[in-house]
């Protein structure tokens, strides 16, 4: 078995537009968004073990029953009706409360890794329904890539063949936002909106600036003007489009010119913000 450990990346996402359509009977909201995987990622190492347990590089994070890594492992073990264990080491590189989906991506990665480690391909059900029990965007992270999402975020239309041709910069201030809090701030909903998948596919940044809205920006920017300031400075630095990701606090800028992206990232880092941009191909 895996004495040495097997490692996988758990990549973050950004939201290219996010419409909240209605509040549902079950307390969740129907939404429409485009999820787009990026190269910024946590790293998870897994070893065979008697019990389920984890360690983590981030001392502020619980390694107990409430961590999505442990919850994912326990849920899969219960559904598969087995008593295997596994020990995980989480190298936490993604900020939390930033709208990047780090915890959800960790959960999806654990499900995928355990599926292989425990050799469940023949016996267990597909992972998507299980993933949704762990969080609304966990099903997306099972597959990654770029996908249009509806419902709670689990009804996915993969945007196969979509190419993101721009240079990305992600900036995260020292603010952690609770997704549940952000959803509670919304009280006006509408369903008659542009089709986000179509707008994204145009790859026309002028159009993105006019038509790709994230409904969380209103409440988040009014509570934390600093976050709106980050978006404005990205646009001033030459971003063709900039937006809050998810319910924040992360903000990203999309640039046509790599030099502008580099400069914007350097300025944000000099101001003390956690800043990320891809190192090689601009994706
Ligand atoms: O599904 P997840 O646990 O990630 O959601 C966190 C919280 O965000 C939920 O408890 C709910 O309050 C809110 N939420 C929502 N509608 C969604 C997704 C999340 O209201 N589609």
PDB file of C-alpha atoms and ligand atoms in Angstrom:
ATOM      1  CA  UNK A   1       0.000   0.000   0.000  1.00  0.00           C
ATOM      2  CA  UNK A   2       1.075   3.632   0.198  1.00  0.00           C
ATOM      3  CA  UNK A   3       3.657   3.858   2.933  1.00  0.00           C
ATOM      4  CA  UNK A   4       5.413   6.717   1.127  1.00  0.00           C
ATOM      5  CA  UNK A   5       2.284   8.717   0.396  1.00  0.00           C
ATOM      6  CA  UNK A   6       0.661   9.917  -2.769  1.00  0.00           C
ATOM      7  CA  UNK A   7       0.311  13.665  -3.409  1.00  0.00           C
ATOM      8  CA  UNK A   8      -2.175  15.663  -5.432  1.00  0.00           C
ATOM      9  CA  UNK A   9      -2.897  19.319  -6.006  1.00  0.00           C
ATOM     10  CA  UNK A  10      -6.239  20.751  -4.917  1.00  0.00           C
ATOM     11  CA  UNK A  11      -6.623  23.788  -7.187  1.00  0.00           C
ATOM     12  CA  UNK A  12      -8.634  26.937  -6.471  1.00  0.00           C
ATOM     13  CA  UNK A  13     -11.366  28.440  -8.661  1.00  0.00           C
ATOM     14  CA  UNK A  14     -12.492  31.897  -9.575  1.00  0.00           C
ATOM     15  CA  UNK A  15     -16.057  32.839 -10.535  1.00  0.00           C
ATOM     16  CA  UNK A  16     -16.457  34.554 -13.906  1.00  0.00           C
ATOM     17  CA  UNK A  17     -19.795  36.256 -13.092  1.00  0.00           C
ATOM     18  CA  UNK A  18     -22.157  35.120 -10.349  1.00  0.00           C
ATOM     19  CA  UNK A  19     -25.914  35.639 -10.366  1.00  0.00           C
ATOM     20  CA  UNK A  20     -28.047  34.765  -7.360  1.00  0.00           C
ATOM     21  CA  UNK A  21     -31.424  33.891  -8.825  1.00  0.00           C
ATOM     22  CA  UNK A  22     -33.732  32.957  -5.953  1.00  0.00           C
ATOM     23  CA  UNK A  23     -33.906  31.797  -2.360  1.00  0.00           C
ATOM     24  CA  UNK A  24     -35.076  28.180  -2.132  1.00  0.00           C
ATOM     25  CA  UNK A  25     -37.298  26.350   0.344  1.00  0.00           C
ATOM     26  CA  UNK A  26     -34.288  24.436   1.677  1.00  0.00           C
ATOM     27  CA  UNK A  27     -32.487  27.655   2.656  1.00  0.00           C
ATOM     28  CA  UNK A  28     -29.975  27.516  -0.197  1.00  0.00           C
ATOM     29  CA  UNK A  29     -30.056  29.785  -3.235  1.00  0.00           C
ATOM     30  CA  UNK A  30     -30.272  28.975  -6.934  1.00  0.00           C
ATOM     31  CA  UNK A  31     -27.443  30.643  -8.737  1.00  0.00           C
ATOM     32  CA  UNK A  32     -25.715  30.854 -12.102  1.00  0.00           C
ATOM     33  CA  UNK A  33     -21.964  31.200 -12.430  1.00  0.00           C
ATOM     34  CA  UNK A  34     -18.953  30.136 -14.454  1.00  0.00           C
ATOM     35  CA  UNK A  35     -16.360  28.322 -12.348  1.00  0.00           C
ATOM     36  CA  UNK A  36     -12.821  28.469 -13.694  1.00  0.00           C
ATOM     37  CA  UNK A  37      -9.978  26.406 -12.149  1.00  0.00           C
ATOM     38  CA  UNK A  38      -6.681  28.197 -11.638  1.00  0.00           C
ATOM     39  CA  UNK A  39      -3.163  26.990 -10.888  1.00  0.00           C
ATOM     40  CA  UNK A  40      -3.068  28.207  -7.261  1.00  0.00           C
ATOM     41  CA  UNK A  41      -3.537  25.066  -5.187  1.00  0.00           C
ATOM     42  CA  UNK A  42      -3.299  23.299  -1.846  1.00  0.00           C
ATOM     43  CA  UNK A  43      -1.326  20.057  -1.805  1.00  0.00           C
ATOM     44  CA  UNK A  44      -2.663  16.898  -0.181  1.00  0.00           C
ATOM     45  CA  UNK A  45      -0.566  13.849   0.659  1.00  0.00           C
ATOM     46  CA  UNK A  46      -2.288  10.634   1.655  1.00  0.00           C
ATOM     47  CA  UNK A  47      -0.942   7.457   3.306  1.00  0.00           C
ATOM     48  CA  UNK A  48      -2.652   4.212   4.213  1.00  0.00           C
ATOM     49  CA  UNK A  49      -3.450   4.054   7.928  1.00  0.00           C
ATOM     50  CA  UNK A  50      -5.681   2.267  10.409  1.00  0.00           C
ATOM     51  CA  UNK A  51      -7.668   5.387  11.323  1.00  0.00           C
ATOM     52  CA  UNK A  52      -8.702   8.581   9.541  1.00  0.00           C
ATOM     53  CA  UNK A  53      -6.535  11.511  10.663  1.00  0.00           C
ATOM     54  CA  UNK A  54      -4.804  14.601   9.305  1.00  0.00           C
ATOM     55  CA  UNK A  55      -2.047  17.136   9.878  1.00  0.00           C
ATOM     56  CA  UNK A  56      -1.832  20.590   8.340  1.00  0.00           C
ATOM     57  CA  UNK A  57       0.808  23.256   7.744  1.00  0.00           C
ATOM     58  CA  UNK A  58      -1.642  25.978   8.879  1.00  0.00           C
ATOM     59  CA  UNK A  59      -1.799  25.968  12.665  1.00  0.00           C
ATOM     60  CA  UNK A  60      -4.952  28.142  12.700  1.00  0.00           C
ATOM     61  CA  UNK A  61      -6.923  25.427  10.925  1.00  0.00           C
ATOM     62  CA  UNK A  62      -8.713  22.668  12.823  1.00  0.00           C
ATOM     63  CA  UNK A  63      -7.545  19.156  11.944  1.00  0.00           C
ATOM     64  CA  UNK A  64     -10.596  17.705  13.670  1.00  0.00           C
ATOM     65  CA  UNK A  65     -13.982  16.381  12.631  1.00  0.00           C
ATOM     66  CA  UNK A  66     -15.062  19.741  11.179  1.00  0.00           C
ATOM     67  CA  UNK A  67     -12.263  19.854   8.604  1.00  0.00           C
ATOM     68  CA  UNK A  68     -13.615  19.038   5.135  1.00  0.00           C
ATOM     69  CA  UNK A  69     -10.719  16.614   4.567  1.00  0.00           C
ATOM     70  CA  UNK A  70     -11.846  14.480   7.518  1.00  0.00           C
ATOM     71  CA  UNK A  71     -15.546  14.929   6.696  1.00  0.00           C
ATOM     72  CA  UNK A  72     -14.973  13.790   3.092  1.00  0.00           C
ATOM     73  CA  UNK A  73     -13.034  10.705   4.201  1.00  0.00           C
ATOM     74  CA  UNK A  74     -15.603   9.729   6.851  1.00  0.00           C
ATOM     75  CA  UNK A  75     -18.520  10.225   4.472  1.00  0.00           C
ATOM     76  CA  UNK A  76     -16.951   8.088   1.739  1.00  0.00           C
ATOM     77  CA  UNK A  77     -16.061   5.373   4.252  1.00  0.00           C
ATOM     78  CA  UNK A  78     -19.635   5.322   5.557  1.00  0.00           C
ATOM     79  CA  UNK A  79     -21.277   5.251   2.111  1.00  0.00           C
ATOM     80  CA  UNK A  80     -18.882   2.539   0.873  1.00  0.00           C
ATOM     81  CA  UNK A  81     -19.508   0.603   4.105  1.00  0.00           C
ATOM     82  CA  UNK A  82     -15.841  -0.150   4.764  1.00  0.00           C
ATOM     83  CA  UNK A  83     -13.557   0.385   7.742  1.00  0.00           C
ATOM     84  CA  UNK A  84     -10.301   1.411   6.038  1.00  0.00           C
ATOM     85  CA  UNK A  85      -8.371   4.427   7.289  1.00  0.00           C
ATOM     86  CA  UNK A  86      -6.037   7.009   5.765  1.00  0.00           C
ATOM     87  CA  UNK A  87      -3.808   9.762   7.071  1.00  0.00           C
ATOM     88  CA  UNK A  88      -3.614  13.075   5.258  1.00  0.00           C
ATOM     89  CA  UNK A  89      -1.146  15.918   5.253  1.00  0.00           C
ATOM     90  CA  UNK A  90      -2.601  19.189   3.989  1.00  0.00           C
ATOM     91  CA  UNK A  91      -0.129  21.779   2.753  1.00  0.00           C
ATOM     92  CA  UNK A  92      -2.461  24.766   3.031  1.00  0.00           C
ATOM     93  CA  UNK A  93      -1.454  27.328   0.420  1.00  0.00           C
ATOM     94  CA  UNK A  94      -4.877  28.812  -0.375  1.00  0.00           C
ATOM     95  CA  UNK A  95      -6.247  31.535   1.910  1.00  0.00           C
ATOM     96  CA  UNK A  96      -9.619  30.705   3.451  1.00  0.00           C
ATOM     97  CA  UNK A  97     -12.685  32.948   3.468  1.00  0.00           C
ATOM     98  CA  UNK A  98     -11.440  34.297   0.145  1.00  0.00           C
ATOM     99  CA  UNK A  99     -13.970  32.883  -2.355  1.00  0.00           C
ATOM    100  CA  UNK A 100     -11.370  30.588  -3.911  1.00  0.00           C
ATOM    101  CA  UNK A 101     -13.049  27.352  -2.803  1.00  0.00           C
ATOM    102  CA  UNK A 102      -9.976  25.936  -1.050  1.00  0.00           C
ATOM    103  CA  UNK A 103     -11.851  23.793   1.492  1.00  0.00           C
ATOM    104  CA  UNK A 104     -14.211  22.466  -1.181  1.00  0.00           C
ATOM    105  CA  UNK A 105     -11.319  21.622  -3.477  1.00  0.00           C
ATOM    106  CA  UNK A 106      -9.564  19.786  -0.621  1.00  0.00           C
ATOM    107  CA  UNK A 107     -12.746  17.749  -0.055  1.00  0.00           C
ATOM    108  CA  UNK A 108     -13.112  16.847  -3.734  1.00  0.00           C
ATOM    109  CA  UNK A 109      -9.450  15.893  -3.981  1.00  0.00           C
ATOM    110  CA  UNK A 110      -9.747  13.641  -0.922  1.00  0.00           C
ATOM    111  CA  UNK A 111     -12.778  11.891  -2.454  1.00  0.00           C
ATOM    112  CA  UNK A 112     -10.895  11.281  -5.705  1.00  0.00           C
ATOM    113  CA  UNK A 113      -7.728  10.071  -3.961  1.00  0.00           C
ATOM    114  CA  UNK A 114      -9.570   7.739  -1.600  1.00  0.00           C
ATOM    115  CA  UNK A 115     -11.618   6.332  -4.450  1.00  0.00           C
ATOM    116  CA  UNK A 116      -8.325   5.099  -5.905  1.00  0.00           C
ATOM    117  CA  UNK A 117      -6.596   4.188  -2.639  1.00  0.00           C
ATOM    118  CA  UNK A 118      -9.558   2.184  -1.363  1.00  0.00           C
ATOM    119  CA  UNK A 119     -10.219   0.742  -4.868  1.00  0.00           C
ATOM    120  CA  UNK A 120     -13.871   1.741  -4.825  1.00  0.00           C
ATOM    121  CA  UNK A 121     -14.356   2.087  -8.592  1.00  0.00           C
ATOM    122  CA  UNK A 122     -16.311  -1.161  -8.801  1.00  0.00           C
ATOM    123  CA  UNK A 123     -18.298  -0.904  -5.606  1.00  0.00           C
ATOM    124  CA  UNK A 124     -19.187   2.685  -4.796  1.00  0.00           C
ATOM    125  CA  UNK A 125     -21.598   5.074  -6.459  1.00  0.00           C
ATOM    126  CA  UNK A 126     -20.357   7.995  -8.563  1.00  0.00           C
ATOM    127  CA  UNK A 127     -18.943  10.700  -6.350  1.00  0.00           C
ATOM    128  CA  UNK A 128     -21.059  13.693  -7.462  1.00  0.00           C
ATOM    129  CA  UNK A 129     -24.012  13.191  -5.085  1.00  0.00           C
ATOM    130  CA  UNK A 130     -21.622  12.545  -2.226  1.00  0.00           C
ATOM    131  CA  UNK A 131     -19.633  15.663  -3.077  1.00  0.00           C
ATOM    132  CA  UNK A 132     -22.763  17.829  -2.867  1.00  0.00           C
ATOM    133  CA  UNK A 133     -23.314  16.665   0.720  1.00  0.00           C
ATOM    134  CA  UNK A 134     -19.977  18.287   1.573  1.00  0.00           C
ATOM    135  CA  UNK A 135     -20.643  21.652  -0.080  1.00  0.00           C
ATOM    136  CA  UNK A 136     -22.325  23.297  -3.058  1.00  0.00           C
ATOM    137  CA  UNK A 137     -19.157  23.711  -5.121  1.00  0.00           C
ATOM    138  CA  UNK A 138     -17.499  20.374  -4.236  1.00  0.00           C
ATOM    139  CA  UNK A 139     -19.022  18.635  -7.341  1.00  0.00           C
ATOM    140  CA  UNK A 140     -17.304  21.222  -9.568  1.00  0.00           C
ATOM    141  CA  UNK A 141     -13.924  20.467  -7.994  1.00  0.00           C
ATOM    142  CA  UNK A 142     -14.276  16.754  -8.765  1.00  0.00           C
ATOM    143  CA  UNK A 143     -13.931  17.688 -12.433  1.00  0.00           C
ATOM    144  CA  UNK A 144     -12.305  21.154 -12.514  1.00  0.00           C
ATOM    145  CA  UNK A 145     -11.661  23.009 -15.766  1.00  0.00           C
ATOM    146  CA  UNK A 146     -14.203  25.645 -16.758  1.00  0.00           C
ATOM    147  CA  UNK A 147     -17.896  24.935 -16.231  1.00  0.00           C
ATOM    148  CA  UNK A 148     -21.208  26.771 -16.187  1.00  0.00           C
ATOM    149  CA  UNK A 149     -22.990  25.998 -12.912  1.00  0.00           C
ATOM    150  CA  UNK A 150     -26.659  26.289 -11.946  1.00  0.00           C
ATOM    151  CA  UNK A 151     -28.856  25.126  -9.059  1.00  0.00           C
ATOM    152  CA  UNK A 152     -26.847  25.282  -5.827  1.00  0.00           C
ATOM    153  CA  UNK A 153     -23.754  25.158  -8.029  1.00  0.00           C
ATOM    154  CA  UNK A 154     -23.901  21.417  -8.698  1.00  0.00           C
ATOM    155  CA  UNK A 155     -25.715  21.388 -12.060  1.00  0.00           C
ATOM    156  CA  UNK A 156     -22.654  21.625 -14.246  1.00  0.00           C
ATOM    157  CA  UNK A 157     -22.226  22.172 -17.964  1.00  0.00           C
ATOM    158  CA  UNK A 158     -18.541  21.670 -18.783  1.00  0.00           C
ATOM    159  CA  UNK A 159     -17.252  24.380 -21.135  1.00  0.00           C
ATOM    160  CA  UNK A 160     -15.065  21.902 -22.979  1.00  0.00           C
ATOM    161  CA  UNK A 161     -12.812  23.573 -25.491  1.00  0.00           C
ATOM    162  CA  UNK A 162     -13.022  26.985 -23.816  1.00  0.00           C
ATOM    163  CA  UNK A 163      -9.578  28.617 -23.810  1.00  0.00           C
ATOM    164  CA  UNK A 164      -8.755  31.364 -21.306  1.00  0.00           C
ATOM    165  CA  UNK A 165      -6.260  33.472 -23.219  1.00  0.00           C
ATOM    166  CA  UNK A 166      -5.557  36.168 -20.604  1.00  0.00           C
ATOM    167  CA  UNK A 167      -3.112  36.923 -17.778  1.00  0.00           C
ATOM    168  CA  UNK A 168      -4.587  36.540 -14.332  1.00  0.00           C
ATOM    169  CA  UNK A 169      -3.731  38.217 -11.018  1.00  0.00           C
ATOM    170  CA  UNK A 170      -5.483  37.271  -7.755  1.00  0.00           C
ATOM    171  CA  UNK A 171      -5.272  39.539  -4.708  1.00  0.00           C
ATOM    172  CA  UNK A 172      -6.494  38.548  -1.241  1.00  0.00           C
ATOM    173  CA  UNK A 173      -6.763  41.092   1.586  1.00  0.00           C
ATOM    174  CA  UNK A 174      -6.540  40.050   5.211  1.00  0.00           C
ATOM    175  CA  UNK A 175     -10.323  39.689   5.487  1.00  0.00           C
ATOM    176  CA  UNK A 176     -12.184  36.363   5.791  1.00  0.00           C
ATOM    177  CA  UNK A 177     -15.773  36.364   4.589  1.00  0.00           C
ATOM    178  CA  UNK A 178     -18.353  33.763   5.573  1.00  0.00           C
ATOM    179  CA  UNK A 179     -20.292  32.555   2.535  1.00  0.00           C
ATOM    180  CA  UNK A 180     -23.425  32.038   4.649  1.00  0.00           C
ATOM    181  CA  UNK A 181     -23.177  35.681   5.837  1.00  0.00           C
ATOM    182  CA  UNK A 182     -22.803  36.919   2.263  1.00  0.00           C
ATOM    183  CA  UNK A 183     -25.886  34.996   1.085  1.00  0.00           C
ATOM    184  CA  UNK A 184     -27.914  36.475   3.958  1.00  0.00           C
ATOM    185  CA  UNK A 185     -27.175  40.017   2.760  1.00  0.00           C
ATOM    186  CA  UNK A 186     -28.949  39.501  -0.566  1.00  0.00           C
ATOM    187  CA  UNK A 187     -32.608  40.394  -0.757  1.00  0.00           C
ATOM    188  CA  UNK A 188     -33.285  41.355  -4.379  1.00  0.00           C
ATOM    189  CA  UNK A 189     -33.192  38.578  -6.938  1.00  0.00           C
ATOM    190  CA  UNK A 190     -33.862  38.386 -10.646  1.00  0.00           C
ATOM    191  CA  UNK A 191     -33.751  35.596 -13.182  1.00  0.00           C
ATOM    192  CA  UNK A 192     -33.921  37.591 -16.417  1.00  0.00           C
ATOM    193  CA  UNK A 193     -30.184  38.091 -16.823  1.00  0.00           C
ATOM    194  CA  UNK A 194     -27.545  37.641 -19.502  1.00  0.00           C
ATOM    195  CA  UNK A 195     -26.287  34.106 -20.101  1.00  0.00           C
ATOM    196  CA  UNK A 196     -22.936  34.035 -18.316  1.00  0.00           C
ATOM    197  CA  UNK A 197     -21.617  31.104 -20.335  1.00  0.00           C
ATOM    198  CA  UNK A 198     -22.183  33.029 -23.559  1.00  0.00           C
ATOM    199  CA  UNK A 199     -20.538  36.186 -22.214  1.00  0.00           C
ATOM    200  CA  UNK A 200     -17.488  34.267 -20.977  1.00  0.00           C
ATOM    201  CA  UNK A 201     -17.149  32.383 -24.265  1.00  0.00           C
ATOM    202  CA  UNK A 202     -16.953  35.689 -26.183  1.00  0.00           C
ATOM    203  CA  UNK A 203     -13.564  36.370 -24.497  1.00  0.00           C
ATOM    204  CA  UNK A 204     -14.381  40.059 -25.129  1.00  0.00           C
ATOM    205  CA  UNK A 205     -13.183  41.914 -22.035  1.00  0.00           C
ATOM    206  CA  UNK A 206     -15.186  45.076 -22.855  1.00  0.00           C
ATOM    207  CA  UNK A 207     -18.265  42.884 -22.859  1.00  0.00           C
ATOM    208  CA  UNK A 208     -17.165  41.135 -19.652  1.00  0.00           C
ATOM    209  CA  UNK A 209     -16.835  44.554 -17.977  1.00  0.00           C
ATOM    210  CA  UNK A 210     -20.360  45.514 -19.033  1.00  0.00           C
ATOM    211  CA  UNK A 211     -22.104  42.178 -18.509  1.00  0.00           C
ATOM    212  CA  UNK A 212     -20.266  39.877 -16.065  1.00  0.00           C
ATOM    213  CA  UNK A 213     -21.659  40.800 -12.664  1.00  0.00           C
ATOM    214  CA  UNK A 214     -21.009  39.207  -9.307  1.00  0.00           C
ATOM    215  CA  UNK A 215     -24.056  39.894  -7.108  1.00  0.00           C
ATOM    216  CA  UNK A 216     -21.968  39.666  -3.929  1.00  0.00           C
ATOM    217  CA  UNK A 217     -20.007  42.788  -4.836  1.00  0.00           C
ATOM    218  CA  UNK A 218     -22.772  45.138  -3.589  1.00  0.00           C
ATOM    219  CA  UNK A 219     -22.966  43.896   0.011  1.00  0.00           C
ATOM    220  CA  UNK A 220     -19.276  42.990   0.284  1.00  0.00           C
ATOM    221  CA  UNK A 221     -18.005  46.311  -1.090  1.00  0.00           C
ATOM    222  CA  UNK A 222     -20.310  48.318   1.157  1.00  0.00           C
ATOM    223  CA  UNK A 223     -19.063  46.508   4.269  1.00  0.00           C
ATOM    224  CA  UNK A 224     -15.389  46.469   3.194  1.00  0.00           C
ATOM    225  CA  UNK A 225     -14.559  49.465   0.936  1.00  0.00           C
ATOM    226  CA  UNK A 226     -10.938  48.236   0.937  1.00  0.00           C
ATOM    227  CA  UNK A 227     -12.009  45.299  -1.270  1.00  0.00           C
ATOM    228  CA  UNK A 228     -13.686  47.630  -3.777  1.00  0.00           C
ATOM    229  CA  UNK A 229     -10.464  49.649  -3.717  1.00  0.00           C
ATOM    230  CA  UNK A 230      -8.487  46.576  -4.824  1.00  0.00           C
ATOM    231  CA  UNK A 231     -10.835  46.076  -7.778  1.00  0.00           C
ATOM    232  CA  UNK A 232     -10.528  49.752  -8.766  1.00  0.00           C
ATOM    233  CA  UNK A 233      -6.748  49.665  -8.592  1.00  0.00           C
ATOM    234  CA  UNK A 234      -6.620  46.543 -10.806  1.00  0.00           C
ATOM    235  CA  UNK A 235      -8.727  48.358 -13.418  1.00  0.00           C
ATOM    236  CA  UNK A 236      -6.496  51.448 -13.124  1.00  0.00           C
ATOM    237  CA  UNK A 237      -3.457  49.188 -13.666  1.00  0.00           C
ATOM    238  CA  UNK A 238      -4.817  48.110 -17.039  1.00  0.00           C
ATOM    239  CA  UNK A 239      -6.986  45.084 -16.224  1.00  0.00           C
ATOM    240  CA  UNK A 240      -9.614  44.612 -18.940  1.00  0.00           C
ATOM    241  CA  UNK A 241     -11.838  43.024 -16.307  1.00  0.00           C
ATOM    242  CA  UNK A 242     -11.732  42.716 -12.522  1.00  0.00           C
ATOM    243  CA  UNK A 243     -14.129  41.125 -10.050  1.00  0.00           C
ATOM    244  CA  UNK A 244     -14.701  39.696  -6.618  1.00  0.00           C
ATOM    245  CA  UNK A 245     -14.448  35.883  -6.712  1.00  0.00           C
ATOM    246  CA  UNK A 246     -17.344  34.019  -5.066  1.00  0.00           C
ATOM    247  CA  UNK A 247     -18.404  35.894  -1.935  1.00  0.00           C
ATOM    248  CA  UNK A 248     -14.840  37.262  -1.523  1.00  0.00           C
ATOM    249  CA  UNK A 249     -12.641  38.510  -0.082  1.00  0.00           C
ATOM    250  CA  UNK A 250     -10.392  37.652  -3.049  1.00  0.00           C
ATOM    251  CA  UNK A 251     -10.429  39.898  -6.112  1.00  0.00           C
ATOM    252  CA  UNK A 252      -8.936  39.039  -9.482  1.00  0.00           C
ATOM    253  CA  UNK A 253      -7.849  41.087 -12.473  1.00  0.00           C
ATOM    254  CA  UNK A 254      -7.662  39.859 -16.050  1.00  0.00           C
ATOM    255  CA  UNK A 255      -5.110  41.459 -18.333  1.00  0.00           C
ATOM    256  CA  UNK A 256      -4.389  41.286 -22.052  1.00  0.00           C
ATOM    257  CA  UNK A 257      -0.761  42.292 -21.482  1.00  0.00           C
ATOM    258  CA  UNK A 258       1.537  40.267 -19.266  1.00  0.00           C
ATOM    259  CA  UNK A 259       3.637  43.301 -18.292  1.00  0.00           C
ATOM    260  CA  UNK A 260       0.552  45.052 -16.859  1.00  0.00           C
ATOM    261  CA  UNK A 261      -0.328  41.912 -14.909  1.00  0.00           C
ATOM    262  CA  UNK A 262       3.192  41.644 -13.486  1.00  0.00           C
ATOM    263  CA  UNK A 263       3.170  45.303 -12.485  1.00  0.00           C
ATOM    264  CA  UNK A 264      -0.259  45.060 -10.819  1.00  0.00           C
ATOM    265  CA  UNK A 265       0.815  41.948  -8.890  1.00  0.00           C
ATOM    266  CA  UNK A 266       4.026  43.627  -7.744  1.00  0.00           C
ATOM    267  CA  UNK A 267       2.123  46.706  -6.535  1.00  0.00           C
ATOM    268  CA  UNK A 268      -0.379  44.608  -4.589  1.00  0.00           C
ATOM    269  CA  UNK A 269       2.401  42.536  -3.010  1.00  0.00           C
ATOM    270  CA  UNK A 270       4.246  45.753  -2.040  1.00  0.00           C
ATOM    271  CA  UNK A 271       1.072  46.846  -0.213  1.00  0.00           C
ATOM    272  CA  UNK A 272       1.200  43.639   1.805  1.00  0.00           C
ATOM    273  CA  UNK A 273      -1.585  41.735   0.038  1.00  0.00           C
ATOM    274  CA  UNK A 274      -1.360  38.012  -0.585  1.00  0.00           C
ATOM    275  CA  UNK A 275      -0.984  37.954  -4.356  1.00  0.00           C
ATOM    276  CA  UNK A 276      -0.881  35.160  -6.900  1.00  0.00           C
ATOM    277  CA  UNK A 277      -0.322  34.950 -10.634  1.00  0.00           C
ATOM    278  CA  UNK A 278       0.616  31.991 -12.798  1.00  0.00           C
ATOM    279  CA  UNK A 279       4.319  31.594 -13.288  1.00  0.00           C
ATOM    280  CA  UNK A 280       4.456  30.228 -16.834  1.00  0.00           C
ATOM    281  CA  UNK A 281       1.794  30.280 -19.473  1.00  0.00           C
ATOM    282  CA  UNK A 282      -0.602  32.932 -18.198  1.00  0.00           C
ATOM    283  CA  UNK A 283      -3.407  30.436 -17.498  1.00  0.00           C
TER     284      UNK A 283
HETATM  285  O1  LIG B   1     -22.825  24.551   0.345  1.00  0.00           O
HETATM  286  P1  LIG B   1     -21.908  25.270   1.256  1.00  0.00           P
HETATM  287  O2  LIG B   1     -21.746  24.560   2.578  1.00  0.00           O
HETATM  288  O3  LIG B   1     -20.603  25.634   0.633  1.00  0.00           O
HETATM  289  O4  LIG B   1     -22.605  26.660   1.579  1.00  0.00           O
HETATM  290  C1  LIG B   1     -22.276  27.477   2.658  1.00  0.00           C
HETATM  291  C2  LIG B   1     -23.480  28.355   2.958  1.00  0.00           C
HETATM  292  O5  LIG B   1     -23.713  29.259   1.871  1.00  0.00           O
HETATM  293  C3  LIG B   1     -24.774  27.583   3.102  1.00  0.00           C
HETATM  294  O6  LIG B   1     -24.993  27.189   4.420  1.00  0.00           O
HETATM  295  C4  LIG B   1     -25.820  28.563   2.645  1.00  0.00           C
HETATM  296  O7  LIG B   1     -26.113  29.449   3.712  1.00  0.00           O
HETATM  297  C5  LIG B   1     -25.098  29.378   1.595  1.00  0.00           C
HETATM  298  N1  LIG B   1     -25.387  28.925   0.220  1.00  0.00           N
HETATM  299  C6  LIG B   1     -26.604  29.232  -0.355  1.00  0.00           C
HETATM  300  N2  LIG B   1     -26.873  28.836  -1.642  1.00  0.00           N
HETATM  301  C7  LIG B   1     -25.932  28.170  -2.363  1.00  0.00           C
HETATM  302  C8  LIG B   1     -24.672  27.868  -1.798  1.00  0.00           C
HETATM  303  C9  LIG B   1     -24.434  28.253  -0.493  1.00  0.00           C
HETATM  304  O8  LIG B   1     -27.458  29.846   0.281  1.00  0.00           O
HETATM  305  N3  LIG B   1     -26.210  27.837  -3.635  1.00  0.00           N
END
